Amino acid sequence: MMQFSLDQGLSVTSHVLAQDLAGESVLLNIQTEEYFGLDDVGTHMWQTLIEKESIEMAIATLQTEYDVEPTLLQHDVETLIDELLTHGLVELSAA
């Protein structure tokens, strides 16, 4: 798992194209030509992570929207971030 802290933010890398398809998303890394698909929940997490100033703020927002245990939500968000970072789809801002 890649290292990041909850006070960091995320932004979409310049070489990524994102397309919304009826609530789901397809992300394309044009450098590697790899596609990455997100279901409706993953798409909402992705959008919230990109919109909020920090991962912590995104998790707090998602916690108000989903009836899920906080530790499970944080784990799911961190797993998604790890996948996005691994595929070069996002980059971290300074903490």
PDB file of N, CA and C in Angstrom:
ATOM      1  N   MET A   1       0.849  -1.184   0.000  1.00  0.00           N
ATOM      2  CA  MET A   1       0.000   0.000   0.000  1.00  0.00           C
ATOM      3  C   MET A   1       0.891   1.242   0.000  1.00  0.00           C
ATOM      4  N   MET A   2       0.526   2.216  -0.805  1.00  0.00           N
ATOM      5  CA  MET A   2       1.296   3.454  -0.886  1.00  0.00           C
ATOM      6  C   MET A   2       1.050   4.294   0.363  1.00  0.00           C
ATOM      7  N   GLN A   3       2.032   5.087   0.711  1.00  0.00           N
ATOM      8  CA  GLN A   3       1.944   5.912   1.909  1.00  0.00           C
ATOM      9  C   GLN A   3       1.310   7.264   1.589  1.00  0.00           C
ATOM     10  N   PHE A   4       0.319   7.616   2.387  1.00  0.00           N
ATOM     11  CA  PHE A   4      -0.293   8.943   2.307  1.00  0.00           C
ATOM     12  C   PHE A   4      -0.912   9.232   3.660  1.00  0.00           C
ATOM     13  N   SER A   5      -1.186  10.503   3.911  1.00  0.00           N
ATOM     14  CA  SER A   5      -1.828  10.869   5.174  1.00  0.00           C
ATOM     15  C   SER A   5      -3.189  11.484   4.882  1.00  0.00           C
ATOM     16  N   LEU A   6      -4.050  11.424   5.882  1.00  0.00           N
ATOM     17  CA  LEU A   6      -5.426  11.882   5.701  1.00  0.00           C
ATOM     18  C   LEU A   6      -5.528  13.388   5.513  1.00  0.00           C
ATOM     19  N   ASP A   7      -4.476  14.137   5.850  1.00  0.00           N
ATOM     20  CA  ASP A   7      -4.544  15.588   5.652  1.00  0.00           C
ATOM     21  C   ASP A   7      -4.077  16.003   4.258  1.00  0.00           C
ATOM     22  N   GLN A   8      -3.679  15.042   3.445  1.00  0.00           N
ATOM     23  CA  GLN A   8      -3.325  15.337   2.058  1.00  0.00           C
ATOM     24  C   GLN A   8      -4.579  15.369   1.197  1.00  0.00           C
ATOM     25  N   GLY A   9      -4.494  16.067   0.090  1.00  0.00           N
ATOM     26  CA  GLY A   9      -5.579  16.096  -0.879  1.00  0.00           C
ATOM     27  C   GLY A   9      -5.198  15.296  -2.112  1.00  0.00           C
ATOM     28  N   LEU A  10      -6.173  15.084  -2.979  1.00  0.00           N
ATOM     29  CA  LEU A  10      -5.939  14.367  -4.229  1.00  0.00           C
ATOM     30  C   LEU A  10      -6.336  15.238  -5.402  1.00  0.00           C
ATOM     31  N   SER A  11      -5.619  15.092  -6.489  1.00  0.00           N
ATOM     32  CA  SER A  11      -6.021  15.739  -7.730  1.00  0.00           C
ATOM     33  C   SER A  11      -5.803  14.748  -8.870  1.00  0.00           C
ATOM     34  N   VAL A  12      -6.560  14.928  -9.920  1.00  0.00           N
ATOM     35  CA  VAL A  12      -6.455  14.064 -11.094  1.00  0.00           C
ATOM     36  C   VAL A  12      -5.178  14.437 -11.840  1.00  0.00           C
ATOM     37  N   THR A  13      -4.398  13.446 -12.229  1.00  0.00           N
ATOM     38  CA  THR A  13      -3.188  13.732 -12.991  1.00  0.00           C
ATOM     39  C   THR A  13      -3.566  14.230 -14.391  1.00  0.00           C
ATOM     40  N   SER A  14      -2.662  14.978 -14.982  1.00  0.00           N
ATOM     41  CA  SER A  14      -2.956  15.621 -16.269  1.00  0.00           C
ATOM     42  C   SER A  14      -3.128  14.631 -17.415  1.00  0.00           C
ATOM     43  N   HIS A  15      -2.670  13.412 -17.247  1.00  0.00           N
ATOM     44  CA  HIS A  15      -2.749  12.414 -18.323  1.00  0.00           C
ATOM     45  C   HIS A  15      -3.889  11.413 -18.117  1.00  0.00           C
ATOM     46  N   VAL A  16      -4.940  11.861 -17.413  1.00  0.00           N
ATOM     47  CA  VAL A  16      -6.080  10.988 -17.161  1.00  0.00           C
ATOM     48  C   VAL A  16      -7.346  11.596 -17.747  1.00  0.00           C
ATOM     49  N   LEU A  17      -8.093  10.781 -18.450  1.00  0.00           N
ATOM     50  CA  LEU A  17      -9.400  11.174 -18.956  1.00  0.00           C
ATOM     51  C   LEU A  17     -10.444  10.398 -18.173  1.00  0.00           C
ATOM     52  N   ALA A  18     -11.485  11.092 -17.725  1.00  0.00           N
ATOM     53  CA  ALA A  18     -12.557  10.453 -16.964  1.00  0.00           C
ATOM     54  C   ALA A  18     -13.865  10.646 -17.711  1.00  0.00           C
ATOM     55  N   GLN A  19     -14.644   9.579 -17.805  1.00  0.00           N
ATOM     56  CA  GLN A  19     -15.934   9.631 -18.471  1.00  0.00           C
ATOM     57  C   GLN A  19     -16.995   9.021 -17.573  1.00  0.00           C
ATOM     58  N   ASP A  20     -18.056   9.780 -17.328  1.00  0.00           N
ATOM     59  CA  ASP A  20     -19.181   9.288 -16.541  1.00  0.00           C
ATOM     60  C   ASP A  20     -20.121   8.537 -17.472  1.00  0.00           C
ATOM     61  N   LEU A  21     -20.498   7.328 -17.055  1.00  0.00           N
ATOM     62  CA  LEU A  21     -21.392   6.499 -17.847  1.00  0.00           C
ATOM     63  C   LEU A  21     -22.553   6.049 -16.969  1.00  0.00           C
ATOM     64  N   ALA A  22     -23.618   6.834 -16.938  1.00  0.00           N
ATOM     65  CA  ALA A  22     -24.819   6.511 -16.155  1.00  0.00           C
ATOM     66  C   ALA A  22     -24.503   6.249 -14.688  1.00  0.00           C
ATOM     67  N   GLY A  23     -23.714   7.147 -14.087  1.00  0.00           N
ATOM     68  CA  GLY A  23     -23.397   7.032 -12.670  1.00  0.00           C
ATOM     69  C   GLY A  23     -22.143   6.251 -12.365  1.00  0.00           C
ATOM     70  N   GLU A  24     -21.632   5.526 -13.325  1.00  0.00           N
ATOM     71  CA  GLU A  24     -20.365   4.830 -13.167  1.00  0.00           C
ATOM     72  C   GLU A  24     -19.310   5.582 -13.962  1.00  0.00           C
ATOM     73  N   SER A  25     -18.059   5.299 -13.713  1.00  0.00           N
ATOM     74  CA  SER A  25     -16.993   6.027 -14.396  1.00  0.00           C
ATOM     75  C   SER A  25     -15.977   5.083 -15.012  1.00  0.00           C
ATOM     76  N   VAL A  26     -15.394   5.553 -16.104  1.00  0.00           N
ATOM     77  CA  VAL A  26     -14.250   4.898 -16.708  1.00  0.00           C
ATOM     78  C   VAL A  26     -13.142   5.935 -16.732  1.00  0.00           C
ATOM     79  N   LEU A  27     -11.982   5.565 -16.174  1.00  0.00           N
ATOM     80  CA  LEU A  27     -10.820   6.438 -16.148  1.00  0.00           C
ATOM     81  C   LEU A  27      -9.770   5.843 -17.071  1.00  0.00           C
ATOM     82  N   LEU A  28      -9.170   6.672 -17.888  1.00  0.00           N
ATOM     83  CA  LEU A  28      -8.144   6.212 -18.822  1.00  0.00           C
ATOM     84  C   LEU A  28      -6.853   6.968 -18.558  1.00  0.00           C
ATOM     85  N   ASN A  29      -5.811   6.220 -18.270  1.00  0.00           N
ATOM     86  CA  ASN A  29      -4.476   6.792 -18.164  1.00  0.00           C
ATOM     87  C   ASN A  29      -3.911   6.768 -19.580  1.00  0.00           C
ATOM     88  N   ILE A  30      -3.806   7.933 -20.214  1.00  0.00           N
ATOM     89  CA  ILE A  30      -3.395   7.957 -21.621  1.00  0.00           C
ATOM     90  C   ILE A  30      -1.905   7.667 -21.799  1.00  0.00           C
ATOM     91  N   GLN A  31      -1.124   7.723 -20.726  1.00  0.00           N
ATOM     92  CA  GLN A  31       0.290   7.349 -20.823  1.00  0.00           C
ATOM     93  C   GLN A  31       0.461   5.838 -20.875  1.00  0.00           C
ATOM     94  N   THR A  32      -0.301   5.126 -20.056  1.00  0.00           N
ATOM     95  CA  THR A  32      -0.170   3.665 -20.012  1.00  0.00           C
ATOM     96  C   THR A  32      -1.227   2.960 -20.858  1.00  0.00           C
ATOM     97  N   GLU A  33      -2.233   3.724 -21.310  1.00  0.00           N
ATOM     98  CA  GLU A  33      -3.363   3.208 -22.074  1.00  0.00           C
ATOM     99  C   GLU A  33      -4.157   2.165 -21.290  1.00  0.00           C
ATOM    100  N   GLU A  34      -4.189   2.301 -19.968  1.00  0.00           N
ATOM    101  CA  GLU A  34      -4.951   1.405 -19.103  1.00  0.00           C
ATOM    102  C   GLU A  34      -6.259   2.071 -18.689  1.00  0.00           C
ATOM    103  N   TYR A  35      -7.316   1.264 -18.720  1.00  0.00           N
ATOM    104  CA  TYR A  35      -8.625   1.709 -18.247  1.00  0.00           C
ATOM    105  C   TYR A  35      -8.823   1.262 -16.808  1.00  0.00           C
ATOM    106  N   PHE A  36      -9.583   2.047 -16.068  1.00  0.00           N
ATOM    107  CA  PHE A  36      -9.921   1.711 -14.686  1.00  0.00           C
ATOM    108  C   PHE A  36     -11.388   2.039 -14.508  1.00  0.00           C
ATOM    109  N   GLY A  37     -12.199   1.055 -14.138  1.00  0.00           N
ATOM    110  CA  GLY A  37     -13.640   1.263 -13.990  1.00  0.00           C
ATOM    111  C   GLY A  37     -14.052   1.426 -12.543  1.00  0.00           C
ATOM    112  N   LEU A  38     -15.015   2.305 -12.311  1.00  0.00           N
ATOM    113  CA  LEU A  38     -15.574   2.527 -10.984  1.00  0.00           C
ATOM    114  C   LEU A  38     -17.085   2.343 -11.026  1.00  0.00           C
ATOM    115  N   ASP A  39     -17.624   1.594 -10.057  1.00  0.00           N
ATOM    116  CA  ASP A  39     -19.076   1.482  -9.966  1.00  0.00           C
ATOM    117  C   ASP A  39     -19.639   2.787  -9.397  1.00  0.00           C
ATOM    118  N   ASP A  40     -20.941   2.833  -9.134  1.00  0.00           N
ATOM    119  CA  ASP A  40     -21.549   4.078  -8.694  1.00  0.00           C
ATOM    120  C   ASP A  40     -20.995   4.569  -7.352  1.00  0.00           C
ATOM    121  N   VAL A  41     -20.741   3.659  -6.414  1.00  0.00           N
ATOM    122  CA  VAL A  41     -20.180   4.065  -5.116  1.00  0.00           C
ATOM    123  C   VAL A  41     -18.734   4.531  -5.291  1.00  0.00           C
ATOM    124  N   GLY A  42     -17.962   3.799  -6.056  1.00  0.00           N
ATOM    125  CA  GLY A  42     -16.581   4.196  -6.334  1.00  0.00           C
ATOM    126  C   GLY A  42     -16.512   5.538  -7.034  1.00  0.00           C
ATOM    127  N   THR A  43     -17.428   5.769  -7.961  1.00  0.00           N
ATOM    128  CA  THR A  43     -17.483   7.055  -8.661  1.00  0.00           C
ATOM    129  C   THR A  43     -17.773   8.188  -7.688  1.00  0.00           C
ATOM    130  N   HIS A  44     -18.716   7.962  -6.781  1.00  0.00           N
ATOM    131  CA  HIS A  44     -19.039   9.011  -5.807  1.00  0.00           C
ATOM    132  C   HIS A  44     -17.847   9.267  -4.878  1.00  0.00           C
ATOM    133  N   MET A  45     -17.168   8.204  -4.456  1.00  0.00           N
ATOM    134  CA  MET A  45     -15.975   8.375  -3.626  1.00  0.00           C
ATOM    135  C   MET A  45     -14.903   9.163  -4.384  1.00  0.00           C
ATOM    136  N   TRP A  46     -14.665   8.788  -5.625  1.00  0.00           N
ATOM    137  CA  TRP A  46     -13.681   9.454  -6.487  1.00  0.00           C
ATOM    138  C   TRP A  46     -13.990  10.948  -6.576  1.00  0.00           C
ATOM    139  N   GLN A  47     -15.226  11.280  -6.898  1.00  0.00           N
ATOM    140  CA  GLN A  47     -15.612  12.687  -7.051  1.00  0.00           C
ATOM    141  C   GLN A  47     -15.449  13.452  -5.741  1.00  0.00           C
ATOM    142  N   THR A  48     -15.834  12.837  -4.628  1.00  0.00           N
ATOM    143  CA  THR A  48     -15.715  13.486  -3.329  1.00  0.00           C
ATOM    144  C   THR A  48     -14.249  13.686  -2.960  1.00  0.00           C
ATOM    145  N   LEU A  49     -13.420  12.701  -3.209  1.00  0.00           N
ATOM    146  CA  LEU A  49     -11.990  12.833  -2.921  1.00  0.00           C
ATOM    147  C   LEU A  49     -11.346  13.953  -3.729  1.00  0.00           C
ATOM    148  N   ILE A  50     -11.756  14.122  -4.962  1.00  0.00           N
ATOM    149  CA  ILE A  50     -11.195  15.161  -5.825  1.00  0.00           C
ATOM    150  C   ILE A  50     -11.696  16.546  -5.417  1.00  0.00           C
ATOM    151  N   GLU A  51     -12.952  16.631  -4.996  1.00  0.00           N
ATOM    152  CA  GLU A  51     -13.568  17.917  -4.663  1.00  0.00           C
ATOM    153  C   GLU A  51     -13.108  18.477  -3.317  1.00  0.00           C
ATOM    154  N   LYS A  52     -12.851  17.610  -2.345  1.00  0.00           N
ATOM    155  CA  LYS A  52     -12.528  18.066  -0.991  1.00  0.00           C
ATOM    156  C   LYS A  52     -11.044  18.409  -0.872  1.00  0.00           C
ATOM    157  N   GLU A  53     -10.729  19.278   0.091  1.00  0.00           N
ATOM    158  CA  GLU A  53      -9.352  19.725   0.284  1.00  0.00           C
ATOM    159  C   GLU A  53      -8.445  18.634   0.836  1.00  0.00           C
ATOM    160  N   SER A  54      -9.022  17.682   1.565  1.00  0.00           N
ATOM    161  CA  SER A  54      -8.203  16.614   2.147  1.00  0.00           C
ATOM    162  C   SER A  54      -8.971  15.300   2.120  1.00  0.00           C
ATOM    163  N   ILE A  55      -8.225  14.233   2.249  1.00  0.00           N
ATOM    164  CA  ILE A  55      -8.824  12.909   2.330  1.00  0.00           C
ATOM    165  C   ILE A  55      -9.723  12.836   3.555  1.00  0.00           C
ATOM    166  N   GLU A  56      -9.263  13.412   4.648  1.00  0.00           N
ATOM    167  CA  GLU A  56     -10.036  13.413   5.890  1.00  0.00           C
ATOM    168  C   GLU A  56     -11.393  14.093   5.710  1.00  0.00           C
ATOM    169  N   MET A  57     -11.421  15.230   4.997  1.00  0.00           N
ATOM    170  CA  MET A  57     -12.688  15.933   4.741  1.00  0.00           C
ATOM    171  C   MET A  57     -13.595  15.095   3.846  1.00  0.00           C
ATOM    172  N   ALA A  58     -13.005  14.410   2.883  1.00  0.00           N
ATOM    173  CA  ALA A  58     -13.802  13.552   1.995  1.00  0.00           C
ATOM    174  C   ALA A  58     -14.429  12.405   2.780  1.00  0.00           C
ATOM    175  N   ILE A  59     -13.658  11.791   3.668  1.00  0.00           N
ATOM    176  CA  ILE A  59     -14.189  10.696   4.480  1.00  0.00           C
ATOM    177  C   ILE A  59     -15.317  11.207   5.373  1.00  0.00           C
ATOM    178  N   ALA A  60     -15.155  12.388   5.967  1.00  0.00           N
ATOM    179  CA  ALA A  60     -16.198  12.958   6.823  1.00  0.00           C
ATOM    180  C   ALA A  60     -17.481  13.198   6.027  1.00  0.00           C
ATOM    181  N   THR A  61     -17.349  13.688   4.809  1.00  0.00           N
ATOM    182  CA  THR A  61     -18.513  13.915   3.954  1.00  0.00           C
ATOM    183  C   THR A  61     -19.184  12.590   3.601  1.00  0.00           C
ATOM    184  N   LEU A  62     -18.397  11.607   3.196  1.00  0.00           N
ATOM    185  CA  LEU A  62     -18.947  10.303   2.829  1.00  0.00           C
ATOM    186  C   LEU A  62     -19.622   9.635   4.025  1.00  0.00           C
ATOM    187  N   GLN A  63     -19.095   9.859   5.224  1.00  0.00           N
ATOM    188  CA  GLN A  63     -19.676   9.251   6.420  1.00  0.00           C
ATOM    189  C   GLN A  63     -21.097   9.749   6.655  1.00  0.00           C
ATOM    190  N   THR A  64     -21.377  11.007   6.273  1.00  0.00           N
ATOM    191  CA  THR A  64     -22.729  11.555   6.439  1.00  0.00           C
ATOM    192  C   THR A  64     -23.690  11.011   5.389  1.00  0.00           C
ATOM    193  N   GLU A  65     -23.141  10.455   4.302  1.00  0.00           N
ATOM    194  CA  GLU A  65     -23.961  10.009   3.181  1.00  0.00           C
ATOM    195  C   GLU A  65     -24.203   8.500   3.162  1.00  0.00           C
ATOM    196  N   TYR A  66     -23.352   7.744   3.828  1.00  0.00           N
ATOM    197  CA  TYR A  66     -23.470   6.291   3.816  1.00  0.00           C
ATOM    198  C   TYR A  66     -23.607   5.771   5.245  1.00  0.00           C
ATOM    199  N   ASP A  67     -24.474   4.784   5.417  1.00  0.00           N
ATOM    200  CA  ASP A  67     -24.667   4.141   6.710  1.00  0.00           C
ATOM    201  C   ASP A  67     -23.690   2.974   6.799  1.00  0.00           C
ATOM    202  N   VAL A  68     -22.467   3.289   7.215  1.00  0.00           N
ATOM    203  CA  VAL A  68     -21.405   2.293   7.284  1.00  0.00           C
ATOM    204  C   VAL A  68     -20.514   2.620   8.481  1.00  0.00           C
ATOM    205  N   GLU A  69     -19.907   1.599   9.037  1.00  0.00           N
ATOM    206  CA  GLU A  69     -18.990   1.794  10.159  1.00  0.00           C
ATOM    207  C   GLU A  69     -17.836   2.693   9.710  1.00  0.00           C
ATOM    208  N   PRO A  70     -17.454   3.678  10.522  1.00  0.00           N
ATOM    209  CA  PRO A  70     -16.369   4.594  10.143  1.00  0.00           C
ATOM    210  C   PRO A  70     -15.063   3.887   9.777  1.00  0.00           C
ATOM    211  N   THR A  71     -14.704   2.842  10.494  1.00  0.00           N
ATOM    212  CA  THR A  71     -13.449   2.150  10.176  1.00  0.00           C
ATOM    213  C   THR A  71     -13.525   1.429   8.828  1.00  0.00           C
ATOM    214  N   LEU A  72     -14.689   0.888   8.511  1.00  0.00           N
ATOM    215  CA  LEU A  72     -14.868   0.233   7.220  1.00  0.00           C
ATOM    216  C   LEU A  72     -14.821   1.250   6.085  1.00  0.00           C
ATOM    217  N   LEU A  73     -15.487   2.389   6.280  1.00  0.00           N
ATOM    218  CA  LEU A  73     -15.468   3.432   5.254  1.00  0.00           C
ATOM    219  C   LEU A  73     -14.042   3.916   5.017  1.00  0.00           C
ATOM    220  N   GLN A  74     -13.318   4.189   6.085  1.00  0.00           N
ATOM    221  CA  GLN A  74     -11.946   4.661   5.930  1.00  0.00           C
ATOM    222  C   GLN A  74     -11.095   3.621   5.214  1.00  0.00           C
ATOM    223  N   HIS A  75     -11.261   2.363   5.552  1.00  0.00           N
ATOM    224  CA  HIS A  75     -10.518   1.293   4.876  1.00  0.00           C
ATOM    225  C   HIS A  75     -10.847   1.264   3.385  1.00  0.00           C
ATOM    226  N   ASP A  76     -12.133   1.349   3.050  1.00  0.00           N
ATOM    227  CA  ASP A  76     -12.546   1.323   1.642  1.00  0.00           C
ATOM    228  C   ASP A  76     -11.988   2.518   0.877  1.00  0.00           C
ATOM    229  N   VAL A  77     -12.025   3.695   1.488  1.00  0.00           N
ATOM    230  CA  VAL A  77     -11.491   4.899   0.835  1.00  0.00           C
ATOM    231  C   VAL A  77      -9.982   4.754   0.645  1.00  0.00           C
ATOM    232  N   GLU A  78      -9.284   4.292   1.666  1.00  0.00           N
ATOM    233  CA  GLU A  78      -7.836   4.126   1.555  1.00  0.00           C
ATOM    234  C   GLU A  78      -7.469   3.084   0.493  1.00  0.00           C
ATOM    235  N   THR A  79      -8.264   2.032   0.382  1.00  0.00           N
ATOM    236  CA  THR A  79      -8.035   1.013  -0.651  1.00  0.00           C
ATOM    237  C   THR A  79      -8.224   1.616  -2.041  1.00  0.00           C
ATOM    238  N   LEU A  80      -9.283   2.421  -2.208  1.00  0.00           N
ATOM    239  CA  LEU A  80      -9.520   3.086  -3.490  1.00  0.00           C
ATOM    240  C   LEU A  80      -8.367   4.029  -3.826  1.00  0.00           C
ATOM    241  N   ILE A  81      -7.935   4.831  -2.864  1.00  0.00           N
ATOM    242  CA  ILE A  81      -6.830   5.765  -3.098  1.00  0.00           C
ATOM    243  C   ILE A  81      -5.577   5.002  -3.517  1.00  0.00           C
ATOM    244  N   ASP A  82      -5.295   3.901  -2.842  1.00  0.00           N
ATOM    245  CA  ASP A  82      -4.128   3.098  -3.180  1.00  0.00           C
ATOM    246  C   ASP A  82      -4.206   2.615  -4.627  1.00  0.00           C
ATOM    247  N   GLU A  83      -5.378   2.149  -5.040  1.00  0.00           N
ATOM    248  CA  GLU A  83      -5.559   1.701  -6.431  1.00  0.00           C
ATOM    249  C   GLU A  83      -5.374   2.865  -7.417  1.00  0.00           C
ATOM    250  N   LEU A  84      -5.947   4.011  -7.094  1.00  0.00           N
ATOM    251  CA  LEU A  84      -5.833   5.181  -7.970  1.00  0.00           C
ATOM    252  C   LEU A  84      -4.381   5.635  -8.095  1.00  0.00           C
ATOM    253  N   LEU A  85      -3.655   5.644  -6.979  1.00  0.00           N
ATOM    254  CA  LEU A  85      -2.241   6.022  -7.004  1.00  0.00           C
ATOM    255  C   LEU A  85      -1.415   5.002  -7.776  1.00  0.00           C
ATOM    256  N   THR A  86      -1.682   3.736  -7.545  1.00  0.00           N
ATOM    257  CA  THR A  86      -0.938   2.664  -8.214  1.00  0.00           C
ATOM    258  C   THR A  86      -1.090   2.746  -9.736  1.00  0.00           C
ATOM    259  N   HIS A  87      -2.283   3.120 -10.197  1.00  0.00           N
ATOM    260  CA  HIS A  87      -2.543   3.211 -11.633  1.00  0.00           C
ATOM    261  C   HIS A  87      -2.219   4.592 -12.205  1.00  0.00           C
ATOM    262  N   GLY A  88      -1.657   5.488 -11.386  1.00  0.00           N
ATOM    263  CA  GLY A  88      -1.256   6.813 -11.867  1.00  0.00           C
ATOM    264  C   GLY A  88      -2.419   7.715 -12.227  1.00  0.00           C
ATOM    265  N   LEU A  89      -3.562   7.530 -11.566  1.00  0.00           N
ATOM    266  CA  LEU A  89      -4.762   8.297 -11.911  1.00  0.00           C
ATOM    267  C   LEU A  89      -4.917   9.551 -11.070  1.00  0.00           C
ATOM    268  N   VAL A  90      -4.275   9.600  -9.930  1.00  0.00           N
ATOM    269  CA  VAL A  90      -4.320  10.771  -9.050  1.00  0.00           C
ATOM    270  C   VAL A  90      -2.924  11.033  -8.506  1.00  0.00           C
ATOM    271  N   GLU A  91      -2.757  12.239  -7.986  1.00  0.00           N
ATOM    272  CA  GLU A  91      -1.525  12.572  -7.287  1.00  0.00           C
ATOM    273  C   GLU A  91      -1.894  13.243  -5.980  1.00  0.00           C
ATOM    274  N   LEU A  92      -1.002  13.132  -5.015  1.00  0.00           N
ATOM    275  CA  LEU A  92      -1.234  13.687  -3.690  1.00  0.00           C
ATOM    276  C   LEU A  92      -0.727  15.117  -3.618  1.00  0.00           C
ATOM    277  N   SER A  93      -1.455  15.945  -2.866  1.00  0.00           N
ATOM    278  CA  SER A  93      -0.972  17.291  -2.582  1.00  0.00           C
ATOM    279  C   SER A  93      -0.168  17.250  -1.298  1.00  0.00           C
ATOM    280  N   ALA A  94       0.531  18.316  -1.027  1.00  0.00           N
ATOM    281  CA  ALA A  94       1.327  18.398   0.202  1.00  0.00           C
ATOM    282  C   ALA A  94       0.415  18.350   1.411  1.00  0.00           C
ATOM    283  N   ALA A  95       0.931  17.750   2.465  1.00  0.00           N
ATOM    284  CA  ALA A  95       0.164  17.651   3.719  1.00  0.00           C
ATOM    285  C   ALA A  95       0.165  18.977   4.456  1.00  0.00           C
TER     286      ALA A  95
END
